[in-house]
Short mmCIF file of C-alpha atoms and ligand atoms in Angstrom, two decimals:
data_model
loop_
_atom_site.label_atom_id
_atom_site.label_comp_id
_atom_site.label_asym_id
_atom_site.label_seq_id
_atom_site.Cartn_x
_atom_site.Cartn_y
_atom_site.Cartn_z
CA MET A 1 13.14 1.00 42.56
CA LEU A 2 16.36 -0.36 41.04
CA ASN A 3 17.20 -3.97 41.84
CA LEU A 4 20.59 -5.60 42.02
CA PRO A 5 21.23 -7.99 39.14
CA LYS A 6 21.94 -11.65 39.98
CA ILE A 7 25.60 -11.80 40.84
CA GLU A 8 28.06 -14.29 42.27
CA TYR A 9 29.83 -13.37 45.51
CA CYS A 10 33.20 -14.51 46.90
CA ARG A 11 34.79 -13.55 50.20
CA PRO A 12 38.46 -14.59 50.23
CA GLU A 13 40.12 -14.74 53.64
CA ASN A 14 43.77 -14.53 52.67
CA ASP A 15 46.02 -13.40 49.81
CA GLU A 16 46.16 -16.85 48.20
CA GLU A 17 42.36 -17.11 48.12
CA LEU A 18 42.15 -13.56 46.72
CA ALA A 19 44.63 -14.40 43.94
CA ALA A 20 42.72 -17.62 43.17
CA CYS A 21 39.37 -15.80 43.02
CA MET A 22 40.74 -13.07 40.76
CA GLY A 23 42.43 -15.66 38.52
CA GLU A 24 39.28 -17.78 38.24
CA HIS A 25 37.04 -14.83 37.39
CA GLN A 26 39.53 -12.76 35.40
CA GLY A 27 37.80 -10.05 33.35
CA ASN A 28 34.43 -10.70 34.98
CA PHE A 29 34.78 -9.43 38.56
CA SER A 30 34.69 -6.24 40.59
CA LEU A 31 36.37 -5.83 43.93
CA LEU A 32 33.86 -4.87 46.59
CA ALA A 33 35.03 -2.55 49.38
CA GLY A 34 32.31 -0.46 51.11
CA GLY A 35 29.99 -0.79 48.11
CA THR A 36 28.74 2.81 48.37
CA ALA A 37 29.61 3.48 44.73
CA LEU A 38 29.74 0.00 43.23
CA VAL A 39 26.33 -1.20 44.42
CA ASN A 40 24.70 1.86 42.82
CA ASP A 41 26.59 1.17 39.61
CA LEU A 42 25.42 -2.45 39.58
CA LYS A 43 21.80 -1.41 40.11
CA ARG A 44 22.05 1.02 37.19
CA GLY A 45 23.72 -1.47 34.90
CA LEU A 46 26.91 0.62 34.89
CA SER A 47 28.98 -2.39 35.91
CA ASP A 48 28.55 -5.68 34.13
CA ALA A 49 30.71 -7.68 36.56
CA GLY A 50 29.33 -11.19 37.05
CA VAL A 51 31.22 -11.72 40.30
CA LEU A 52 31.84 -9.53 43.34
CA ILE A 53 35.02 -10.27 45.28
CA SER A 54 34.65 -8.82 48.74
CA LEU A 55 37.78 -7.41 50.37
CA GLY A 56 36.03 -7.42 53.75
CA ALA A 57 37.55 -10.58 55.22
CA LEU A 58 41.15 -10.02 54.13
CA PRO A 59 43.53 -9.35 56.99
CA GLY A 60 45.82 -6.32 57.04
CA LEU A 61 43.80 -3.99 54.82
CA LYS A 62 42.50 -1.80 57.63
CA GLY A 63 44.17 0.71 59.87
CA ILE A 64 46.41 3.76 59.94
CA GLU A 65 49.99 3.44 61.06
CA TYR A 66 52.92 5.85 61.35
CA ASP A 67 56.30 4.20 60.84
CA ARG A 68 58.54 6.59 62.80
CA ASP A 69 61.82 5.06 61.59
CA ARG A 70 60.91 5.53 57.92
CA ASP A 71 58.84 8.70 58.57
CA CYS A 72 56.11 7.10 56.53
CA LEU A 73 52.32 6.97 56.88
CA LEU A 74 50.52 3.77 55.86
CA ILE A 75 46.75 3.67 55.44
CA GLY A 76 45.07 0.34 54.69
CA SER A 77 42.87 0.52 51.59
CA MET A 78 39.85 -0.84 53.51
CA THR A 79 40.08 1.88 56.16
CA THR A 80 36.78 3.72 56.15
CA LEU A 81 36.54 7.46 55.78
CA ALA A 82 34.94 7.58 59.26
CA GLU A 83 37.98 5.79 60.69
CA MET A 84 40.23 8.31 58.95
CA SER A 85 38.24 11.19 60.50
CA ALA A 86 38.59 9.68 63.96
CA SER A 87 42.30 8.87 63.69
CA ALA A 88 44.51 10.74 66.16
CA VAL A 89 47.59 9.78 64.10
CA LEU A 90 46.12 11.37 60.99
CA ARG A 91 44.93 14.47 62.82
CA ASP A 92 48.41 14.93 64.17
CA LEU A 93 50.32 14.32 60.93
CA LEU A 94 47.96 15.51 58.21
CA PRO A 95 45.03 17.52 59.59
CA GLY A 96 44.31 18.75 56.03
CA LEU A 97 43.59 15.17 54.94
CA VAL A 98 41.13 14.77 57.81
CA ARG A 99 39.41 17.98 56.68
CA ALA A 100 39.28 16.66 53.08
CA VAL A 101 37.63 13.47 54.36
CA SER A 102 35.02 15.56 56.19
CA LEU A 103 34.10 17.16 52.83
CA THR A 104 33.57 13.76 51.17
CA ALA A 105 29.99 12.42 50.84
CA ALA A 106 28.13 12.48 54.21
CA PRO A 107 28.54 10.79 57.63
CA PRO A 108 26.41 7.66 56.99
CA ILE A 109 28.27 7.02 53.73
CA ARG A 110 31.65 7.65 55.34
CA ASN A 111 30.88 4.86 57.83
CA ARG A 112 31.12 2.34 54.97
CA ALA A 113 33.08 4.12 52.24
CA THR A 114 36.77 3.21 52.11
CA LEU A 115 39.86 5.05 50.97
CA GLY A 116 40.65 2.36 48.36
CA GLY A 117 37.14 2.70 46.92
CA ASN A 118 37.50 6.48 46.80
CA LEU A 119 40.74 6.25 44.82
CA CYS A 120 39.01 3.93 42.33
CA LEU A 121 35.72 5.84 42.07
CA ASP A 122 34.46 5.85 38.50
CA THR A 123 34.15 9.13 36.56
CA ARG A 124 30.69 10.66 36.43
CA CYS A 125 28.40 12.38 33.90
CA TYR A 126 24.73 13.41 33.73
CA TYR A 127 24.34 11.18 30.69
CA TYR A 128 26.03 8.17 32.27
CA ASN A 129 24.93 8.02 35.92
CA GLN A 130 21.36 7.17 34.99
CA SER A 131 19.26 4.03 35.06
CA LEU A 132 19.54 1.51 32.25
CA ALA A 133 15.97 2.38 31.16
CA TRP A 134 16.94 6.07 30.83
CA ARG A 135 20.12 5.30 28.92
CA LYS A 136 18.35 2.87 26.57
CA LEU A 137 16.31 5.77 25.19
CA ARG A 138 19.50 7.46 23.95
CA GLN A 139 22.36 6.42 21.74
CA PRO A 140 25.20 4.80 23.69
CA CYS A 141 27.98 7.18 24.67
CA PHE A 142 31.73 6.45 24.63
CA LYS A 143 31.63 5.23 28.24
CA CYS A 144 28.85 2.76 27.37
CA GLY A 145 30.74 1.36 24.39
CA GLY A 146 29.27 3.79 21.83
CA GLU A 147 30.86 6.29 19.46
CA ALA A 148 29.62 9.62 20.79
CA CYS A 149 29.75 11.95 23.73
CA LEU A 150 26.20 13.03 24.63
CA ALA A 151 27.37 15.88 26.85
CA VAL A 152 29.72 17.51 24.34
CA PRO A 153 28.49 16.77 20.83
CA GLY A 154 31.46 16.34 18.51
CA ALA A 155 33.91 15.46 21.30
CA ARG A 156 36.30 12.71 20.24
CA LYS A 157 36.48 11.02 23.63
CA CYS A 158 34.54 10.56 26.82
CA GLN A 159 34.35 13.77 28.88
CA SER A 160 33.03 12.23 32.13
CA VAL A 161 34.31 13.92 35.26
CA PHE A 162 36.87 12.71 37.77
CA SER A 163 34.77 13.06 40.92
CA ALA A 164 36.70 11.53 43.82
CA ASP A 165 37.58 14.00 46.56
CA LEU A 166 40.65 12.44 48.15
CA PRO A 167 43.01 11.77 45.19
CA PRO A 168 43.86 15.45 44.50
CA LEU A 169 45.25 15.97 48.00
CA LEU A 170 46.95 12.56 48.08
CA LEU A 171 48.56 13.37 44.73
CA ALA A 172 49.71 16.72 46.10
CA LEU A 173 51.29 14.74 48.95
CA GLU A 174 52.96 12.40 46.41
CA ALA A 175 51.25 9.29 47.76
CA LYS A 176 52.18 5.80 46.56
CA LEU A 177 50.13 2.62 46.43
CA GLU A 178 51.01 -0.84 47.64
CA ILE A 179 49.24 -3.27 45.38
CA HIS A 180 48.65 -6.99 45.58
CA THR A 181 49.06 -8.65 42.20
CA GLU A 182 50.84 -11.99 41.88
CA GLY A 183 53.08 -10.71 44.66
CA THR A 184 53.20 -7.30 46.25
CA GLY A 185 54.25 -4.24 44.31
CA GLU A 186 54.20 -0.47 44.46
CA MET A 187 53.12 2.23 42.04
CA SER A 188 52.73 5.98 42.42
CA LEU A 189 49.16 7.20 42.85
CA ALA A 190 49.71 9.39 39.77
CA GLU A 191 50.16 6.25 37.65
CA LEU A 192 46.70 5.04 38.65
CA TYR A 193 44.92 7.71 36.57
CA THR A 194 44.73 7.69 32.78
CA GLY A 195 42.82 10.95 32.25
CA ASP A 196 40.51 8.98 29.91
CA GLY A 197 36.91 9.25 31.10
CA ALA A 198 35.93 5.94 29.46
CA ALA A 199 38.67 3.97 31.27
CA PRO A 200 39.92 6.18 34.08
CA HIS A 201 42.10 3.71 36.02
CA ASN A 202 45.32 1.96 35.23
CA LEU A 203 45.43 -0.75 37.88
CA PRO A 204 47.10 -3.88 36.49
CA GLU A 205 44.75 -6.78 35.78
CA ASN A 206 43.98 -8.93 38.85
CA ALA A 207 45.39 -6.30 41.20
CA CYS A 208 44.03 -4.88 44.41
CA ILE A 209 45.22 -1.78 46.27
CA THR A 210 46.30 -2.82 49.75
CA LYS A 211 47.88 0.33 51.23
CA ILE A 212 48.28 4.03 50.57
CA ILE A 213 51.75 5.25 51.54
CA ILE A 214 52.96 8.79 52.18
CA ASP A 215 56.73 9.11 52.60
CA GLU A 216 58.47 11.89 54.55
CA VAL A 217 55.07 12.62 56.01
CA SER A 218 56.24 14.67 58.99
CA GLN A 219 57.69 17.26 56.58
CA LYS A 220 54.55 17.49 54.48
CA TRP A 221 51.49 19.70 54.64
CA GLY A 222 48.41 19.69 52.44
CA GLU A 223 44.93 21.15 52.20
CA TYR A 224 41.91 20.62 49.94
CA ARG A 225 38.86 22.77 49.19
CA LYS A 226 35.83 21.81 47.13
CA PHE A 227 32.81 23.44 45.56
CA ARG A 228 29.51 21.54 45.58
CA LEU A 229 25.88 22.54 45.35
CA ARG A 230 24.68 20.93 48.61
CA LYS A 231 27.18 21.39 51.41
CA SER A 232 25.87 18.44 53.42
CA ILE A 233 26.32 15.84 50.65
CA ASP A 234 27.51 16.19 47.09
CA PHE A 235 30.20 15.21 44.68
CA PRO A 236 32.65 18.01 43.85
CA LEU A 237 31.98 20.40 40.98
CA ALA A 238 35.51 21.69 41.46
CA GLY A 239 38.23 20.62 43.88
CA VAL A 240 41.68 22.07 44.52
CA ALA A 241 44.51 20.64 46.60
CA LEU A 242 47.76 22.30 47.59
CA GLY A 243 50.50 20.20 49.12
CA GLY A 244 54.18 20.55 49.81
CA ARG A 245 56.72 21.15 52.52
CA LYS A 246 56.34 24.20 54.71
CA THR A 247 59.56 26.08 55.46
CA SER A 248 60.44 28.08 58.55
CA ASN A 249 60.10 31.41 56.69
CA ARG A 250 56.38 31.06 55.90
CA SER A 251 56.76 29.69 52.39
CA PHE A 252 56.55 26.36 50.53
CA LYS A 253 59.19 24.05 49.17
CA GLN A 254 58.20 21.76 46.30
CA PRO A 255 54.51 22.76 46.25
CA ARG A 256 52.07 20.79 44.16
CA VAL A 257 48.68 22.01 42.98
CA VAL A 258 46.20 19.34 41.87
CA LEU A 259 42.67 19.88 40.58
CA GLY A 260 39.74 17.49 40.82
CA ALA A 261 36.34 17.47 39.09
CA LEU A 262 37.58 19.74 36.31
CA ALA A 263 38.52 17.11 33.71
CA SER A 264 38.38 13.32 33.28
CA GLY A 265 41.40 12.85 35.53
CA PRO A 266 43.13 14.80 38.26
CA LEU A 267 45.10 17.74 36.82
CA THR A 268 48.49 18.64 38.23
CA VAL A 269 49.14 22.32 37.49
CA ALA A 270 52.91 22.76 37.39
CA GLU A 271 52.69 26.49 36.51
CA ALA A 272 50.65 27.19 39.66
CA ALA A 273 53.13 25.25 41.78
CA ALA A 274 56.07 27.12 40.22
CA ALA A 275 54.42 30.46 40.95
CA LEU A 276 54.03 29.58 44.64
CA SER A 277 57.35 27.84 45.16
CA GLY A 278 59.45 29.61 47.79
CA LYS A 279 57.01 32.54 47.95
CA SER A 280 55.82 34.06 51.20
CA TYR A 281 52.20 33.44 52.15
CA ASN A 282 51.74 37.23 51.93
CA ASP A 283 52.86 37.36 48.30
CA ARG A 284 49.66 38.36 46.47
CA ASN A 285 51.46 38.56 43.14
CA ALA A 286 52.54 34.91 43.33
CA LEU A 287 49.01 33.96 44.31
CA GLN A 288 47.51 35.83 41.34
CA GLN A 289 49.86 34.01 38.95
CA ALA A 290 48.98 30.65 40.50
CA VAL A 291 45.26 31.41 40.33
CA ALA A 292 45.54 32.36 36.65
CA ALA A 293 47.39 29.09 35.96
CA VAL A 294 44.68 27.06 37.72
CA VAL A 295 41.87 28.80 35.84
CA ALA A 296 43.67 28.21 32.52
CA ALA A 297 44.32 24.52 33.31
CA ALA A 298 40.75 23.64 34.41
CA LYS A 299 38.79 22.01 31.59
CA PRO A 300 35.20 21.59 32.82
CA VAL A 301 32.42 20.81 30.35
CA ALA A 302 28.64 20.91 30.78
CA ASN A 303 28.12 17.38 32.08
CA ILE A 304 27.62 17.83 35.82
CA GLY A 305 25.96 20.62 37.85
CA SER A 306 26.85 24.31 37.47
CA ARG A 307 28.18 26.14 34.42
CA PRO A 308 31.70 25.23 33.20
CA GLY A 309 32.86 28.88 33.14
CA TYR A 310 31.75 29.33 36.73
CA ARG A 311 33.50 26.13 37.87
CA LYS A 312 36.72 27.36 36.24
CA LYS A 313 36.56 30.64 38.16
CA VAL A 314 35.69 28.84 41.38
CA ALA A 315 38.81 26.68 41.03
CA GLY A 316 40.91 29.84 41.27
CA VAL A 317 38.94 31.01 44.28
CA LEU A 318 39.47 27.67 46.04
CA LEU A 319 43.24 27.97 45.64
CA GLN A 320 43.04 31.56 46.88
CA LYS A 321 41.16 30.39 49.98
CA ILE A 322 43.76 27.76 50.84
CA TRP A 323 46.60 30.26 50.39
CA LEU A 324 44.93 33.07 52.33
CA ASP A 325 44.13 30.70 55.21
CA LEU A 326 47.88 30.07 55.50
CA GLN A 327 48.31 33.67 56.61
CA ASN A 328 46.32 33.06 59.81
C1 FAD B 401 25.05 9.81 47.95
C2 FAD B 401 26.52 9.65 47.66
C3 FAD B 401 27.36 10.74 47.77
C4 FAD B 401 28.72 10.60 47.52
N1 FAD B 401 29.50 11.70 47.62
C5 FAD B 401 30.83 11.60 47.35
C6 FAD B 401 31.67 12.74 47.45
O1 FAD B 401 31.25 13.83 47.80
N2 FAD B 401 32.97 12.60 47.13
C7 FAD B 401 33.50 11.40 46.75
O2 FAD B 401 34.70 11.34 46.50
N3 FAD B 401 32.73 10.30 46.67
C8 FAD B 401 31.41 10.36 46.97
N4 FAD B 401 30.61 9.25 46.88
C9 FAD B 401 31.15 8.02 46.31
C10 FAD B 401 31.65 6.95 47.30
O3 FAD B 401 30.82 6.87 48.42
C11 FAD B 401 33.07 7.22 47.77
O4 FAD B 401 33.90 7.57 46.70
C12 FAD B 401 33.66 6.02 48.51
O5 FAD B 401 34.90 6.38 49.09
C13 FAD B 401 33.82 4.76 47.68
O6 FAD B 401 34.35 3.76 48.54
P1 FAD B 401 33.70 2.32 48.70
O7 FAD B 401 34.53 1.60 49.69
O8 FAD B 401 32.26 2.39 49.00
O9 FAD B 401 33.96 1.76 47.23
P2 FAD B 401 33.16 0.63 46.43
O10 FAD B 401 31.83 1.15 46.03
O11 FAD B 401 33.21 -0.67 47.14
O12 FAD B 401 34.13 0.52 45.15
C14 FAD B 401 34.29 1.60 44.25
C15 FAD B 401 35.27 1.14 43.15
O13 FAD B 401 36.56 0.96 43.68
C16 FAD B 401 37.04 -0.36 43.42
N5 FAD B 401 37.85 -0.73 44.59
C17 FAD B 401 37.45 -0.61 45.89
N6 FAD B 401 38.47 -0.95 46.71
C18 FAD B 401 39.51 -1.29 45.91
C19 FAD B 401 40.84 -1.75 46.15
N7 FAD B 401 41.30 -1.88 47.41
N8 FAD B 401 41.64 -2.03 45.11
C20 FAD B 401 41.19 -1.85 43.85
N9 FAD B 401 39.93 -1.43 43.53
C21 FAD B 401 39.11 -1.16 44.56
C22 FAD B 401 35.78 -1.20 43.25
O14 FAD B 401 36.02 -2.36 42.50
C23 FAD B 401 34.88 -0.21 42.54
O15 FAD B 401 35.20 -0.18 41.18
C24 FAD B 401 29.25 9.33 47.16
C25 FAD B 401 28.39 8.23 47.08
C26 FAD B 401 27.05 8.38 47.33
C27 FAD B 401 26.15 7.18 47.24
#
């Protein structure tokens, strides 16, 4: 059994207390949302935070709201995935996002897991997501402060895999983040990801995500498909999202294709989007070009389940499935 290390715990109740806690423990804290990922990481010695700052008592971080005047969807970062599944607003505006949520983890986990935590999920690797005792028997890898990648000998940087299910679709929908730093600010979701497995997130120091924002939401459509070994519960081995604006003549304006679990960050495949832009859902030629672009862009390595070559091919199939479902 893995035990939690001794750790200090704070539970701020307003923004001022949150800022004070983060300032006091700068560089030595982790924000605690649902804890479904972080608590495991603490038990395995994958997080060395000395202090947990719970977001659970802060007002205004929960809930899903549609601002009709601005045509904008706002989801509080502490909204659980179960709450997203049950939301009538979300089902109405973005049923594809509700379906993506239903593919994430499993029902008991979704009861606690939050959207903010999902966006900030750490990258994963067979050689990293292990107990401290297991890792101590091997040389430290890049992600543990060492100078080697154990999964891909000779690699010059960490190859751990971007494994969160919801960012690809939210990126395809051009989501933005409201963040609490010294005041309140905004950044695009795309800016959050570095693509570097050792340090995958770019959130400013002492910042907390407060809301996820999708503008022009009534014009948008998006869908996500994933491949995993166990359909009831598993991280993705490949994930593909397609988002954009549907037009009246059964085609897409400004499509975006984003891959998950096929590199250390989400991959936006501009060539696939260009191939599908303005093309009818019946256009098999456009689909074949987009599929080829996705397969070429995917960069899996042998550090999670299933063979890399197979995951590459599956990525193309996932895009094909989304596109062919549009014909129904
Ligand atoms: C068995 C199992 C299966 C899983 N399967 C999947 C899966 O299929 N797909 C998937 O995507 N995930 C999966 N997960 C991972 C995890 O459950 C989800 O990603 C979940 O959404 C994380 O949310 P949380 O609220 O529990 O985050 P936490 O564990 O509380 O936090 C995760 C990280 O996010 C940071 N964080 C949390 N909230 C904020 C915020 N508002 N601002 C800034 N930083 C923040 C934390 O500091 C921490 O670094 C699985 C986990 C388990 C245990």
